[in-house]
Amino acid sequence: MTDRRLVHSRPGRGHDRRHEKARLAPLVVPTALGAALVMVLAACGSQTVGPTTTTTTTTTTSTSSTTTTTTSTPVAVAGTSILRARVARLQRGALVLPAVSEGSAAWLRMVPIAYRSFGTGPDLLLISGQDGTLSWWGQSLLSDLSSHYHVTLFDLPDVGYSGMAAAPLSLSWLADMTAGLALTIGLSDPIVLGWGLGGQIALSLVERHPGFASLLILVDTSAGGAGTVGPSTGVVRLLAQPGATPVALSTLLFPATAVGLQDRLVWQNSVFAGTTDWMTAQAVEAEAVLQGALWKSSSLAARLALVTIPALVVSGADDVVFPAEDASQLAGELPHATEVSFPGAGYGAIFQDEPAFLAAVEKFTAENASSLTTTTTSSSTTTTSSTTSSSTTTTAPRKTSSTTTAAPRKTSSTTTTAPSA
């Protein structure tokens, strides 16, 4: 049964860049933003990325000596707060990192993954969506999340400061690499939050590695397959265009309303405010191919019953990338789901309605606190318990709107009104 609410609150490679060559499209931005962008572009190619290193153990017998990688020591990216760790794929069903001999074929398939970690509390792993990088996560959102969670965000293989993909992109490979990163850097029973394509990676991760994650937060995403609405041809084309800038892509995140246009500008300034990393044309095209295949495939949707941990499904009611109807379908097919929808918001709903999103996340994690592991800078405490097996359905109005009754899915729903912001 789905818990459903409508809520709203307002108050390798050092420089893989989305602006290189064909991506150096003119940006229509305010003067301050334009100046910041000029500084960023002037720095292209000036930063260097240190090599990742590994910690090894050597086992000696009478006939041979074998060097086996046990951990990957993260290395800082010069001039940034970003680290890189060499990551091995975690095979389906595994919860322990594989032993890899340095120089072996498996060692060569490892990928340097760029990431940032900060904050104190339960581990929260953020997975970016199509065309997204570390820079896409709003600084305000990250700051607020870090007050309650130990936040980790990263660049997918082939993206930003991460290394080249060691295999053609597939959902299962990305899910296994994400799990490998989490174990490599010491995350424990993380809450996994996936946005867009990242939500599909999160679903695959949880299905392929039962017991890996404690909770699941799915933001503006879908399981694809029959019955999904999907984006328009124009949206698909823009996301797949190597020359599209973050400013152009922001039109997909925020509706062309007075509030939405203002939120676009805030997000754009956030993207260019800190360390910037971009997409290569190769990565843009590879992710577009993968995302297109996922819209048509029913394989992920067919395995949703295997996702037994509690899930929070979040969507913007005016999302043009992953229409809200698809989020509702996803929530209805997950065994233990709570659905939250933000009226008037788009694909960037978590930024446009940040206070309400944070409140929803905190409420969801508080209701499932027994499933969480708390991480501090020096130690971690683990609590193990079974998850709940049912959920209720609620609907809350946006600002002063009237209460909306959600149509029942599967069985029935209970409608209540939450205080508006």
PDB file of C-alpha atoms in Angstrom, residues 161-305:
ATOM      1  CA  TYR A 161      36.459  13.726 -12.200  1.00  0.00           C
ATOM      2  CA  SER A 162      35.747   9.980 -12.296  1.00  0.00           C
ATOM      3  CA  GLY A 163      37.693   7.659 -14.574  1.00  0.00           C
ATOM      4  CA  MET A 164      36.595   6.026 -17.794  1.00  0.00           C
ATOM      5  CA  ALA A 165      34.023   3.251 -17.642  1.00  0.00           C
ATOM      6  CA  ALA A 166      35.668  -0.149 -17.849  1.00  0.00           C
ATOM      7  CA  ALA A 167      32.657  -1.604 -19.660  1.00  0.00           C
ATOM      8  CA  PRO A 168      29.709  -0.406 -21.765  1.00  0.00           C
ATOM      9  CA  LEU A 169      27.194   1.328 -19.513  1.00  0.00           C
ATOM     10  CA  SER A 170      24.462  -0.936 -18.173  1.00  0.00           C
ATOM     11  CA  LEU A 171      22.143  -0.525 -15.224  1.00  0.00           C
ATOM     12  CA  SER A 172      23.511  -3.580 -13.437  1.00  0.00           C
ATOM     13  CA  TRP A 173      27.138  -2.484 -13.899  1.00  0.00           C
ATOM     14  CA  LEU A 174      26.437   1.007 -12.571  1.00  0.00           C
ATOM     15  CA  ALA A 175      24.549  -0.466  -9.600  1.00  0.00           C
ATOM     16  CA  ASP A 176      27.410  -2.832  -8.792  1.00  0.00           C
ATOM     17  CA  MET A 177      29.999  -0.062  -9.126  1.00  0.00           C
ATOM     18  CA  THR A 178      27.962   2.160  -6.815  1.00  0.00           C
ATOM     19  CA  ALA A 179      27.846  -0.631  -4.235  1.00  0.00           C
ATOM     20  CA  GLY A 180      31.590  -1.140  -4.683  1.00  0.00           C
ATOM     21  CA  LEU A 181      32.255   2.548  -4.020  1.00  0.00           C
ATOM     22  CA  ALA A 182      30.145   2.522  -0.864  1.00  0.00           C
ATOM     23  CA  LEU A 183      32.062  -0.423   0.582  1.00  0.00           C
ATOM     24  CA  THR A 184      35.427   0.952  -0.553  1.00  0.00           C
ATOM     25  CA  ILE A 185      34.961   4.208   1.369  1.00  0.00           C
ATOM     26  CA  GLY A 186      33.392   2.520   4.394  1.00  0.00           C
ATOM     27  CA  LEU A 187      29.687   3.382   4.191  1.00  0.00           C
ATOM     28  CA  SER A 188      27.535   1.217   6.457  1.00  0.00           C
ATOM     29  CA  ASP A 189      23.898   0.279   5.677  1.00  0.00           C
ATOM     30  CA  PRO A 190      23.424   3.544   3.778  1.00  0.00           C
ATOM     31  CA  ILE A 191      20.207   5.285   2.932  1.00  0.00           C
ATOM     32  CA  VAL A 192      20.384   5.322  -0.871  1.00  0.00           C
ATOM     33  CA  LEU A 193      18.910   8.365  -2.630  1.00  0.00           C
ATOM     34  CA  GLY A 194      18.718   8.225  -6.414  1.00  0.00           C
ATOM     35  CA  TRP A 195      17.547  11.044  -8.704  1.00  0.00           C
ATOM     36  CA  GLY A 196      16.268  10.262 -12.209  1.00  0.00           C
ATOM     37  CA  LEU A 197      18.569   7.677 -13.766  1.00  0.00           C
ATOM     38  CA  GLY A 198      20.181   7.558 -10.328  1.00  0.00           C
ATOM     39  CA  GLY A 199      16.875   6.317  -8.918  1.00  0.00           C
ATOM     40  CA  GLN A 200      16.897   3.457 -11.384  1.00  0.00           C
ATOM     41  CA  ILE A 201      20.487   2.659 -10.393  1.00  0.00           C
ATOM     42  CA  ALA A 202      19.380   2.696  -6.746  1.00  0.00           C
ATOM     43  CA  LEU A 203      16.516   0.280  -7.464  1.00  0.00           C
ATOM     44  CA  SER A 204      18.868  -2.083  -9.275  1.00  0.00           C
ATOM     45  CA  LEU A 205      21.428  -1.834  -6.463  1.00  0.00           C
ATOM     46  CA  VAL A 206      18.901  -2.763  -3.782  1.00  0.00           C
ATOM     47  CA  GLU A 207      17.487  -5.608  -5.866  1.00  0.00           C
ATOM     48  CA  ARG A 208      20.941  -7.001  -6.730  1.00  0.00           C
ATOM     49  CA  HIS A 209      22.361  -6.630  -3.215  1.00  0.00           C
ATOM     50  CA  PRO A 210      19.706  -7.452  -0.592  1.00  0.00           C
ATOM     51  CA  GLY A 211      20.779  -6.248   2.839  1.00  0.00           C
ATOM     52  CA  PHE A 212      23.095  -3.576   1.433  1.00  0.00           C
ATOM     53  CA  ALA A 213      20.918  -0.494   2.022  1.00  0.00           C
ATOM     54  CA  SER A 214      18.750   0.440   4.974  1.00  0.00           C
ATOM     55  CA  LEU A 215      16.268   2.735   3.223  1.00  0.00           C
ATOM     56  CA  LEU A 216      15.539   3.902  -0.331  1.00  0.00           C
ATOM     57  CA  ILE A 217      14.662   7.427  -1.505  1.00  0.00           C
ATOM     58  CA  LEU A 218      13.635   7.653  -5.168  1.00  0.00           C
ATOM     59  CA  VAL A 219      13.441  11.171  -6.607  1.00  0.00           C
ATOM     60  CA  ASP A 220      11.721  11.906  -9.928  1.00  0.00           C
ATOM     61  CA  THR A 221      12.318   8.472 -11.393  1.00  0.00           C
ATOM     62  CA  SER A 222      10.538   5.446 -12.814  1.00  0.00           C
ATOM     63  CA  ALA A 223      10.957   1.701 -13.199  1.00  0.00           C
ATOM     64  CA  GLY A 224      10.092   2.032 -16.898  1.00  0.00           C
ATOM     65  CA  GLY A 225       8.278  -0.590 -18.903  1.00  0.00           C
ATOM     66  CA  ALA A 226       4.641  -0.938 -19.929  1.00  0.00           C
ATOM     67  CA  GLY A 227       2.247   1.718 -18.699  1.00  0.00           C
ATOM     68  CA  THR A 228       4.835   4.448 -18.193  1.00  0.00           C
ATOM     69  CA  VAL A 229       4.285   7.870 -19.746  1.00  0.00           C
ATOM     70  CA  GLY A 230       7.897   8.878 -20.279  1.00  0.00           C
ATOM     71  CA  PRO A 231       9.293  12.195 -21.525  1.00  0.00           C
ATOM     72  CA  SER A 232       8.523  13.898 -24.826  1.00  0.00           C
ATOM     73  CA  THR A 233      10.805  13.569 -27.833  1.00  0.00           C
ATOM     74  CA  GLY A 234      12.036  17.130 -27.303  1.00  0.00           C
ATOM     75  CA  VAL A 235      13.083  16.414 -23.721  1.00  0.00           C
ATOM     76  CA  VAL A 236      14.882  13.229 -24.739  1.00  0.00           C
ATOM     77  CA  ARG A 237      16.663  15.084 -27.521  1.00  0.00           C
ATOM     78  CA  LEU A 238      17.882  17.894 -25.227  1.00  0.00           C
ATOM     79  CA  LEU A 239      19.210  15.485 -22.607  1.00  0.00           C
ATOM     80  CA  ALA A 240      21.085  13.568 -25.301  1.00  0.00           C
ATOM     81  CA  GLN A 241      22.586  16.668 -26.920  1.00  0.00           C
ATOM     82  CA  PRO A 242      26.346  16.965 -26.228  1.00  0.00           C
ATOM     83  CA  GLY A 243      26.170  20.725 -26.756  1.00  0.00           C
ATOM     84  CA  ALA A 244      23.518  21.366 -24.108  1.00  0.00           C
ATOM     85  CA  THR A 245      24.755  23.538 -21.243  1.00  0.00           C
ATOM     86  CA  PRO A 246      23.569  23.312 -17.622  1.00  0.00           C
ATOM     87  CA  VAL A 247      21.677  26.554 -18.243  1.00  0.00           C
ATOM     88  CA  ALA A 248      19.794  24.975 -21.139  1.00  0.00           C
ATOM     89  CA  LEU A 249      19.167  21.805 -19.142  1.00  0.00           C
ATOM     90  CA  SER A 250      17.794  23.846 -16.240  1.00  0.00           C
ATOM     91  CA  THR A 251      14.673  24.434 -18.357  1.00  0.00           C
ATOM     92  CA  LEU A 252      13.877  20.767 -17.733  1.00  0.00           C
ATOM     93  CA  LEU A 253      14.354  21.055 -13.970  1.00  0.00           C
ATOM     94  CA  PHE A 254      12.124  24.043 -13.287  1.00  0.00           C
ATOM     95  CA  PRO A 255       8.780  25.003 -14.903  1.00  0.00           C
ATOM     96  CA  ALA A 256       8.534  28.267 -16.836  1.00  0.00           C
ATOM     97  CA  THR A 257       6.512  29.944 -14.090  1.00  0.00           C
ATOM     98  CA  ALA A 258       7.445  33.044 -12.107  1.00  0.00           C
ATOM     99  CA  VAL A 259       8.565  30.891  -9.200  1.00  0.00           C
ATOM    100  CA  GLY A 260      10.168  28.292 -11.448  1.00  0.00           C
ATOM    101  CA  LEU A 261      12.236  30.893 -13.324  1.00  0.00           C
ATOM    102  CA  GLN A 262      13.503  32.286 -10.043  1.00  0.00           C
ATOM    103  CA  ASP A 263      14.419  28.790  -8.848  1.00  0.00           C
ATOM    104  CA  ARG A 264      16.280  28.155 -12.107  1.00  0.00           C
ATOM    105  CA  LEU A 265      18.516  31.143 -11.439  1.00  0.00           C
ATOM    106  CA  VAL A 266      19.233  30.018  -7.862  1.00  0.00           C
ATOM    107  CA  TRP A 267      20.185  26.546  -9.087  1.00  0.00           C
ATOM    108  CA  GLN A 268      22.355  27.904 -11.908  1.00  0.00           C
ATOM    109  CA  ASN A 269      24.287  30.062  -9.468  1.00  0.00           C
ATOM    110  CA  SER A 270      24.754  27.048  -7.210  1.00  0.00           C
ATOM    111  CA  VAL A 271      26.077  24.901 -10.078  1.00  0.00           C
ATOM    112  CA  PHE A 272      28.759  27.447 -10.955  1.00  0.00           C
ATOM    113  CA  ALA A 273      29.556  28.541  -7.387  1.00  0.00           C
ATOM    114  CA  GLY A 274      31.793  25.682  -6.263  1.00  0.00           C
ATOM    115  CA  THR A 275      34.069  23.144  -7.901  1.00  0.00           C
ATOM    116  CA  THR A 276      32.665  22.482 -11.355  1.00  0.00           C
ATOM    117  CA  ASP A 277      32.929  19.260 -13.278  1.00  0.00           C
ATOM    118  CA  TRP A 278      31.299  18.426 -16.551  1.00  0.00           C
ATOM    119  CA  MET A 279      30.241  15.638 -18.851  1.00  0.00           C
ATOM    120  CA  THR A 280      32.168  14.421 -21.871  1.00  0.00           C
ATOM    121  CA  ALA A 281      30.230  14.023 -25.118  1.00  0.00           C
ATOM    122  CA  GLN A 282      30.900  10.292 -24.864  1.00  0.00           C
ATOM    123  CA  ALA A 283      29.273  10.114 -21.424  1.00  0.00           C
ATOM    124  CA  VAL A 284      26.258  12.174 -22.513  1.00  0.00           C
ATOM    125  CA  GLU A 285      25.618   9.870 -25.434  1.00  0.00           C
ATOM    126  CA  ALA A 286      26.179   6.676 -23.421  1.00  0.00           C
ATOM    127  CA  GLU A 287      23.777   7.746 -20.673  1.00  0.00           C
ATOM    128  CA  ALA A 288      21.176   8.761 -23.256  1.00  0.00           C
ATOM    129  CA  VAL A 289      21.334   5.323 -24.871  1.00  0.00           C
ATOM    130  CA  LEU A 290      21.017   3.610 -21.496  1.00  0.00           C
ATOM    131  CA  GLN A 291      18.127   5.809 -20.381  1.00  0.00           C
ATOM    132  CA  GLY A 292      16.289   5.252 -23.649  1.00  0.00           C
ATOM    133  CA  ALA A 293      16.598   1.497 -23.232  1.00  0.00           C
ATOM    134  CA  LEU A 294      15.346   1.667 -19.635  1.00  0.00           C
ATOM    135  CA  TRP A 295      12.171   3.470 -20.694  1.00  0.00           C
ATOM    136  CA  LYS A 296      11.333   0.590 -23.005  1.00  0.00           C
ATOM    137  CA  SER A 297      12.452  -2.268 -20.778  1.00  0.00           C
ATOM    138  CA  SER A 298      10.210  -3.949 -18.201  1.00  0.00           C
ATOM    139  CA  SER A 299      13.052  -5.839 -16.516  1.00  0.00           C
ATOM    140  CA  LEU A 300      13.434  -3.388 -13.623  1.00  0.00           C
ATOM    141  CA  ALA A 301       9.688  -3.091 -13.060  1.00  0.00           C
ATOM    142  CA  ALA A 302       9.374  -6.873 -13.007  1.00  0.00           C
ATOM    143  CA  ARG A 303      11.724  -7.083 -10.008  1.00  0.00           C
ATOM    144  CA  LEU A 304      10.186  -4.384  -7.819  1.00  0.00           C
ATOM    145  CA  ALA A 305       8.689  -6.999  -5.494  1.00  0.00           C
TER     146      ALA A 305
END
